Coordinates of C-alpha atoms in Angstrom, one line a residue:
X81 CA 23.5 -19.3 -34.9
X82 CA 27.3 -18.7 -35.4
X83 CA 29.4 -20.3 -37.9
X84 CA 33.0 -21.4 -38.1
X85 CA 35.7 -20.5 -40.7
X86 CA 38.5 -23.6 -41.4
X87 CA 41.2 -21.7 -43.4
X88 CA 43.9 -24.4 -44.4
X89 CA 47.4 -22.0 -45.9
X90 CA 50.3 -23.7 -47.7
X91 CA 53.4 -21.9 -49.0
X92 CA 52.0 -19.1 -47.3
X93 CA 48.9 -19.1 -49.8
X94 CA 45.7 -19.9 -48.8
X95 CA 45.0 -22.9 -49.9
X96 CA 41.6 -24.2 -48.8
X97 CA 38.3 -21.6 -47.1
X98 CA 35.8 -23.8 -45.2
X99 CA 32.5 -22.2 -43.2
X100 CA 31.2 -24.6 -40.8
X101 CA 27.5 -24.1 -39.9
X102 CA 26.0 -26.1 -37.1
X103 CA 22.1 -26.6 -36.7
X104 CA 20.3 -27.4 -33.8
X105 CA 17.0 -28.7 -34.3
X106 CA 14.1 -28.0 -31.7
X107 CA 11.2 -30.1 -31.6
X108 CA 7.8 -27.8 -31.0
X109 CA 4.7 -29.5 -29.5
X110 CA 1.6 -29.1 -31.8
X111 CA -0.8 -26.4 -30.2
X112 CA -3.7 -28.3 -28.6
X113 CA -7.2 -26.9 -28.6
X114 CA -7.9 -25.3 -25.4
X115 CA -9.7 -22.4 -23.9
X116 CA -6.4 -19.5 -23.2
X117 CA -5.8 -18.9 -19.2
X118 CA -7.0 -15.1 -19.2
X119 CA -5.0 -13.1 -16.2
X120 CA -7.2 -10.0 -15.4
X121 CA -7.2 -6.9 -13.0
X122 CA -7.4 -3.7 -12.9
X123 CA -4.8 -0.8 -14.9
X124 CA -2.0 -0.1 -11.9
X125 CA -3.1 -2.3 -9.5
X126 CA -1.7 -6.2 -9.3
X127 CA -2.7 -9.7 -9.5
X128 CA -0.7 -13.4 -9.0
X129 CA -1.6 -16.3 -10.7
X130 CA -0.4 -19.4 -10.8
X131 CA -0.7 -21.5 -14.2
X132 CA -0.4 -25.2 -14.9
X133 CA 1.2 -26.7 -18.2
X134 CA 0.9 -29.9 -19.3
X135 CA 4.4 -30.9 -20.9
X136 CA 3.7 -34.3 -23.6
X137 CA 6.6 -36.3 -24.9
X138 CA 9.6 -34.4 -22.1
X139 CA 12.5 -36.0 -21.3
X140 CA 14.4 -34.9 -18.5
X141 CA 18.2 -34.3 -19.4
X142 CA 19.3 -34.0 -15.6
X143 CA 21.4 -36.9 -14.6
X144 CA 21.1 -38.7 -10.9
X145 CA 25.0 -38.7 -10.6
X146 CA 25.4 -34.9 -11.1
X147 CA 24.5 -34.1 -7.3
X148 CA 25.3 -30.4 -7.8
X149 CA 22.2 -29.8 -9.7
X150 CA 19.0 -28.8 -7.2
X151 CA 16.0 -31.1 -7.1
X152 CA 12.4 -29.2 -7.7
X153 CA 10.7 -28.2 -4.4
X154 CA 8.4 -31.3 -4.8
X155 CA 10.2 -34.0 -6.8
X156 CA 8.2 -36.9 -8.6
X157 CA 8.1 -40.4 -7.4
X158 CA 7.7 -41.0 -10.9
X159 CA 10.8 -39.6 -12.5
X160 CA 12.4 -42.2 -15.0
X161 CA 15.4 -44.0 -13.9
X162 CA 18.5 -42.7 -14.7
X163 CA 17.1 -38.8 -14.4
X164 CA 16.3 -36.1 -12.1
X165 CA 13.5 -33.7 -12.7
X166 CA 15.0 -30.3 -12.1
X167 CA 13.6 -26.7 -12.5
X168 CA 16.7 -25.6 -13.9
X169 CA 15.9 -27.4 -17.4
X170 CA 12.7 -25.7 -18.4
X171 CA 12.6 -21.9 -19.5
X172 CA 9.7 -19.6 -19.9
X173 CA 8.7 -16.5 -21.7
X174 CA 5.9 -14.6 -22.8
X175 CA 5.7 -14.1 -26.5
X176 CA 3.9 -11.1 -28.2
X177 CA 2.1 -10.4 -31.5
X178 CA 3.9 -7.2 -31.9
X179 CA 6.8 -5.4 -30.7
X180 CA 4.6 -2.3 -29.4
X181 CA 3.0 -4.9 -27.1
X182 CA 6.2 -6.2 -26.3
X183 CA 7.7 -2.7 -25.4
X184 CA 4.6 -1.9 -23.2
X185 CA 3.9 -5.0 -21.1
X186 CA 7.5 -6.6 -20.7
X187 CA 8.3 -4.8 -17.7
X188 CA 4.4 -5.7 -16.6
X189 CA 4.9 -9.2 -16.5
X190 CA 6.7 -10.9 -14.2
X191 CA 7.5 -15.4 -14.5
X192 CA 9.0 -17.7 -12.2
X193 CA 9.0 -21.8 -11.6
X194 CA 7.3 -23.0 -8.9
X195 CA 7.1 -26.7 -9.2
X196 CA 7.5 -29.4 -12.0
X197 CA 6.5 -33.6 -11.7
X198 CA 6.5 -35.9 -14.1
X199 CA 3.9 -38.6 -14.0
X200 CA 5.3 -42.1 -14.0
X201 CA 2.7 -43.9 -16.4
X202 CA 2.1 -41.4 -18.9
X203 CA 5.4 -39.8 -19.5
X204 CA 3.5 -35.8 -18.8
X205 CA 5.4 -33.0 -17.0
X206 CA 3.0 -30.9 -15.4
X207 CA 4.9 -27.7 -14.5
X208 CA 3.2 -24.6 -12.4
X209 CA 4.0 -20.9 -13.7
X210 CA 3.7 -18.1 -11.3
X211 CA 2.9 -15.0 -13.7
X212 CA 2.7 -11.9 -12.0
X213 CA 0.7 -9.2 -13.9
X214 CA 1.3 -5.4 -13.1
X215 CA -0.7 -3.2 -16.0
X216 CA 0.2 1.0 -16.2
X217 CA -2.6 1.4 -18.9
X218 CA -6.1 -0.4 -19.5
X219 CA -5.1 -3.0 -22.9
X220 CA -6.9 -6.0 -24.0
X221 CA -3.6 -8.6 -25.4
X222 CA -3.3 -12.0 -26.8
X223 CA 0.0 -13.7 -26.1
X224 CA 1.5 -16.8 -25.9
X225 CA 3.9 -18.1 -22.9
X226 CA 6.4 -20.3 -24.1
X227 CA 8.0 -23.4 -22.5
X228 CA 11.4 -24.8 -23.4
X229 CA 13.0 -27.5 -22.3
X230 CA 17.1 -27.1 -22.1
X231 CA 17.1 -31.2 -23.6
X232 CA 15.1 -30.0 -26.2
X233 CA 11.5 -29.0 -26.8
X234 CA 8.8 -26.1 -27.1
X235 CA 5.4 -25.7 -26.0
X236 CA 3.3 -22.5 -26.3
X237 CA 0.4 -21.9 -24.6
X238 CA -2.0 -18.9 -25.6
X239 CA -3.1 -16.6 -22.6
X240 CA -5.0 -13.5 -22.5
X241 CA -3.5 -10.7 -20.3
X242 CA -6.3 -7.9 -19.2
X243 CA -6.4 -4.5 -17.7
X244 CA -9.7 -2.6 -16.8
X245 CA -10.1 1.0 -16.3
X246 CA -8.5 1.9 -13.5
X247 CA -10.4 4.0 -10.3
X248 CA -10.2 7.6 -10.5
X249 CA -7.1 9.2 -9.0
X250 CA -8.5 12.4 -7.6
X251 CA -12.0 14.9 -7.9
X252 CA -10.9 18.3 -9.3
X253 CA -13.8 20.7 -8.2
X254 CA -14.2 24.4 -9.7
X255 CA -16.3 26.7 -8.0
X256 CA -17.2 29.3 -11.1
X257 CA -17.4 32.8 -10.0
X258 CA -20.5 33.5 -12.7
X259 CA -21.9 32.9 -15.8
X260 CA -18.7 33.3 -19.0
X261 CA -16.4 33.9 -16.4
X262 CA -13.3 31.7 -16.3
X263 CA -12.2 30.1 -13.1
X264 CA -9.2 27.4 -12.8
X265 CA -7.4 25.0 -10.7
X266 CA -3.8 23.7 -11.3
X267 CA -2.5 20.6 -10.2
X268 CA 1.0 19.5 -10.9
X269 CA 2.1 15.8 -11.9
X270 CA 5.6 14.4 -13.1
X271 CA 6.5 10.8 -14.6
X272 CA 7.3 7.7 -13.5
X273 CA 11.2 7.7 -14.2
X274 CA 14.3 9.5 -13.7
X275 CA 13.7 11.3 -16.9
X276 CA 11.3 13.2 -18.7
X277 CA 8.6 11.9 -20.5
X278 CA 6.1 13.3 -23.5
X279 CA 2.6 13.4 -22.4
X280 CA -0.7 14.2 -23.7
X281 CA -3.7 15.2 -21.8
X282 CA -7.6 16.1 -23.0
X283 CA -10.7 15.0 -22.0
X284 CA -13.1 11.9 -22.3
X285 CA -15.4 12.3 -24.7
X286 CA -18.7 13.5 -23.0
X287 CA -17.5 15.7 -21.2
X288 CA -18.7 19.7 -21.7
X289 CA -17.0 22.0 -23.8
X290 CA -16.9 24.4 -20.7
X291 CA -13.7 22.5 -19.4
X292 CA -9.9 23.1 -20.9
X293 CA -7.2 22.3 -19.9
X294 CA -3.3 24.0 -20.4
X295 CA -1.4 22.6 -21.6
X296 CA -2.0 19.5 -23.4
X297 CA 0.7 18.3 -24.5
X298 CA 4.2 18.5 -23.3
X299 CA 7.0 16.5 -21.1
X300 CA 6.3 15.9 -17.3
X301 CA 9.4 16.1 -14.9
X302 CA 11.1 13.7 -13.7
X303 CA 9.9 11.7 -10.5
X304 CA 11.7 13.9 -7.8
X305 CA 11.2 17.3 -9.3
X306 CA 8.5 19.6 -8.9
X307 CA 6.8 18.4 -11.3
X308 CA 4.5 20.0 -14.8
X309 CA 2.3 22.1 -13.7
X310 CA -1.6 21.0 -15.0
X311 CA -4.4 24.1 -15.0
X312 CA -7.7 23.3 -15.5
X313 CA -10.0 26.0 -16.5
X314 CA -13.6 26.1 -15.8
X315 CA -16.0 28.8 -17.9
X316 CA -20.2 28.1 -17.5
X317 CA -22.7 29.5 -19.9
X318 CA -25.3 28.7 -18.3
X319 CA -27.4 27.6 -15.4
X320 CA -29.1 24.4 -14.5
X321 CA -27.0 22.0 -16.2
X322 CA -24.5 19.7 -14.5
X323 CA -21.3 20.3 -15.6
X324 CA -19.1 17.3 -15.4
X325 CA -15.9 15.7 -17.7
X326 CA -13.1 12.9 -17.2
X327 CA -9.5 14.2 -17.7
X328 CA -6.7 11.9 -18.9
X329 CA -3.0 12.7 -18.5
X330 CA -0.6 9.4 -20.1
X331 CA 2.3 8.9 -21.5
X332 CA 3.5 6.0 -23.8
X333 CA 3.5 3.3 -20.3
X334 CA 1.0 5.3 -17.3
X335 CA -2.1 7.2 -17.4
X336 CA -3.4 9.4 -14.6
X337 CA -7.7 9.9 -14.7
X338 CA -9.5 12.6 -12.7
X339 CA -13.2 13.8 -12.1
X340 CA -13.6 17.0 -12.6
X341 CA -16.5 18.8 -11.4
X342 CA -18.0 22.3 -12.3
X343 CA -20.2 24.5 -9.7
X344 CA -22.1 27.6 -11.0
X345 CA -23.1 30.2 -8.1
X346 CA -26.9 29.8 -7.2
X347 CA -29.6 31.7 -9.2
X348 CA -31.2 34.7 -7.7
X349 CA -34.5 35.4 -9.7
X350 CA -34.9 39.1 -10.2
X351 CA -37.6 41.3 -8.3
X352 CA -40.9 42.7 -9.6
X353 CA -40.4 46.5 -10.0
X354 CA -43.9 48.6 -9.1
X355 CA -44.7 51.7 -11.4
X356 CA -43.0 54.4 -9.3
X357 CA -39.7 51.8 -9.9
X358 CA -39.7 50.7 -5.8
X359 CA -39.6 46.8 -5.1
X360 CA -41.6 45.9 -1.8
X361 CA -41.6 42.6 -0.4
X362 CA -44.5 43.9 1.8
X363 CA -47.6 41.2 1.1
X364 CA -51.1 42.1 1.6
X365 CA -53.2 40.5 4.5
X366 CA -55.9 37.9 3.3
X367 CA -59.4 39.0 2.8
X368 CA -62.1 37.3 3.9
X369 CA -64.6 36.8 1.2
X370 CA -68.5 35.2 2.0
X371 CA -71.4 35.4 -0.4
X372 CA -74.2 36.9 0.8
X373 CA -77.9 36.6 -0.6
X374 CA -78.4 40.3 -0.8
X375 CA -82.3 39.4 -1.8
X376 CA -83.1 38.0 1.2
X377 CA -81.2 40.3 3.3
X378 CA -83.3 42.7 2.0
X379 CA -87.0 41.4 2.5
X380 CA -85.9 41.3 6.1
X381 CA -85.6 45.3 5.9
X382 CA -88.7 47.1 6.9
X383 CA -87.6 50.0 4.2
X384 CA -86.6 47.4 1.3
X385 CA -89.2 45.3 2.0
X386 CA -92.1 46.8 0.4
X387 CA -90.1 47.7 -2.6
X388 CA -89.1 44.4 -3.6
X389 CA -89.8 43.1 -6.8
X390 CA -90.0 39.8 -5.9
X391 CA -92.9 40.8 -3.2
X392 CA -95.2 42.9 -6.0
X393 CA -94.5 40.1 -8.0
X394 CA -96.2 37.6 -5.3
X395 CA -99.0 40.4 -4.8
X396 CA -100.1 40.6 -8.7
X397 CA -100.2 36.5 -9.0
X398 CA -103.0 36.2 -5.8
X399 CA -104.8 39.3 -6.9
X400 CA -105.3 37.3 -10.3

């Protein structure tokens, strides 16, 4: 809104101070009840969709004699007479709950007009949105994308704009060189711009306290530099255990997630020591062991045989 000053001066005194302030009233279309078009995919990757909008009570402002203005790529039979359905009298623009959303996702989103028809019977502009949706970060936002009409006129329609976590961007692997000794990999990683950017990086939680990582907070380089150098240290206790944890490096509009993967050295299981204090890996051969009825060995022996006890035994119990 701007206003207008009138300043009438007589005698050379100021003689009369009038402010003129003009209002323009826009009609807004009630919200309907309806389910919000949800755009989805996944954090830095990309998706197109194409949205319809239903336009009630419209009136083209376009008219037939002005040649100069350019017709829709599929004009309506239906247009009223006297008027020409043009792209150039609609505007759109998504509409955040706050300004943090806005500051993050307005260079995400991208709109353009593809088509617009009016129907002939009903009055309705039906006009299809392309909305291109580019996420840095996983978020979960409500917006609204707002139509206005240059004749006059605003319609909001609510939408629902999703990222997902993105796929991994590397697998950092640390081979350990022992139980509470430290090992470490660096990596290095610079922003997105031509200037540098704060960042913060730690790990998921989950992940084992035998991972740190230096530094973890700072500015990366600008894109075209050499970039901040990362170093991830890796220092096992013990062995037996999978060591495993998700790193996350972001700033306030990217995030960058690796794997990172700990292996301990194998286990070698110390050696008996014999009494003298020499190891031998020597084994000894099988033995062969069979029972063997000694008694009846023995009753087959002429020189055991009359000394048996079993056989006086067997003597005593006829003579009785």
């Amino acid at each position: 809104m701007y206003t207008c000053a009138c300043v009438e001066v007589e005698k050379g005194r100021v003689r009369l101070v009038r402010w003129v302030y003009p209002i323009h009233g826009i009609p807004e279309a009630p919200p309907q009840p309806s389910h919000p078009a949800v755009i989805e995919c996944e954090a830095r990757g990309r998706v197109e969709e194409r949205v319809e909008v239903l336009l009630t009570g419209c009136v083209p402002g376009s008219s037939v004699s002005n040649t100069d203005t350019p017709l829709s790529s599929a004009p309506s039979s239906g247009t009223s007479a006297g008027f020409r359905l043009a792209l150039e009298d609609f505007l759109c623009e998504v509409c955040y709950n706050s300004d943090a959303e806005r500051s993050q996702l307005e260079g995400c989103v991208t709109l353009s007009l593809l088509n617009c028809h009016r129907d002939l019977h009903s009055g309705i502009v039906s006009l299809t949105v392309n909305l291109i949706f580019t996420p840095y970060k996983p978020l979960r936002c409500s917006a609204v994308l707002a139509v206005q009409c240059l004749t006059g006129g605003l319609w909001k329609f609510p939408i629902s704009l999703i990222s997902t976590e993105p796929q991994v961007d590397d697998v950092i692997t640390i081979n350990a060189a022992g139980l509470h000794k430290t090992s470490a990999v660096g990596f290095r990683l610079t922003s997105q711009t031509r200037y540098p950017e704060p960042f913060t990086a730690g790990f998921l939680p989950g992940g084992g306290s035998e991972f740190q990582v230096c530094p973890s907070s700072g500015e990366l380089l600008p894109v075209g530099s050499a970039g901040t150098l990362l170093t991830v240290s890796f220092t096992p206790s013990m062995y037996s255990k999978r060591h495993h944890a998700t790193l996350l490096v972001q700033t306030a509009d990217m995030q960058w997630t690796y794997e990172v993967k700990g292996i301990t050295p194998a286990y070698t299981p110390p050696c008996s020591a014999s009494s003298n204090g020499n190891t031998s890996s020597r084994e000894l051969p099988p033995t062969d062991v069979r029972q063997r009825n000694f008694v009846s060995r023995n009753l087959h022996l002429p020189a055991m045989a009359n000394s048996s006890p079993i056989k006086h035994r067997a003597s005593a119990s006829q003579n009785r």
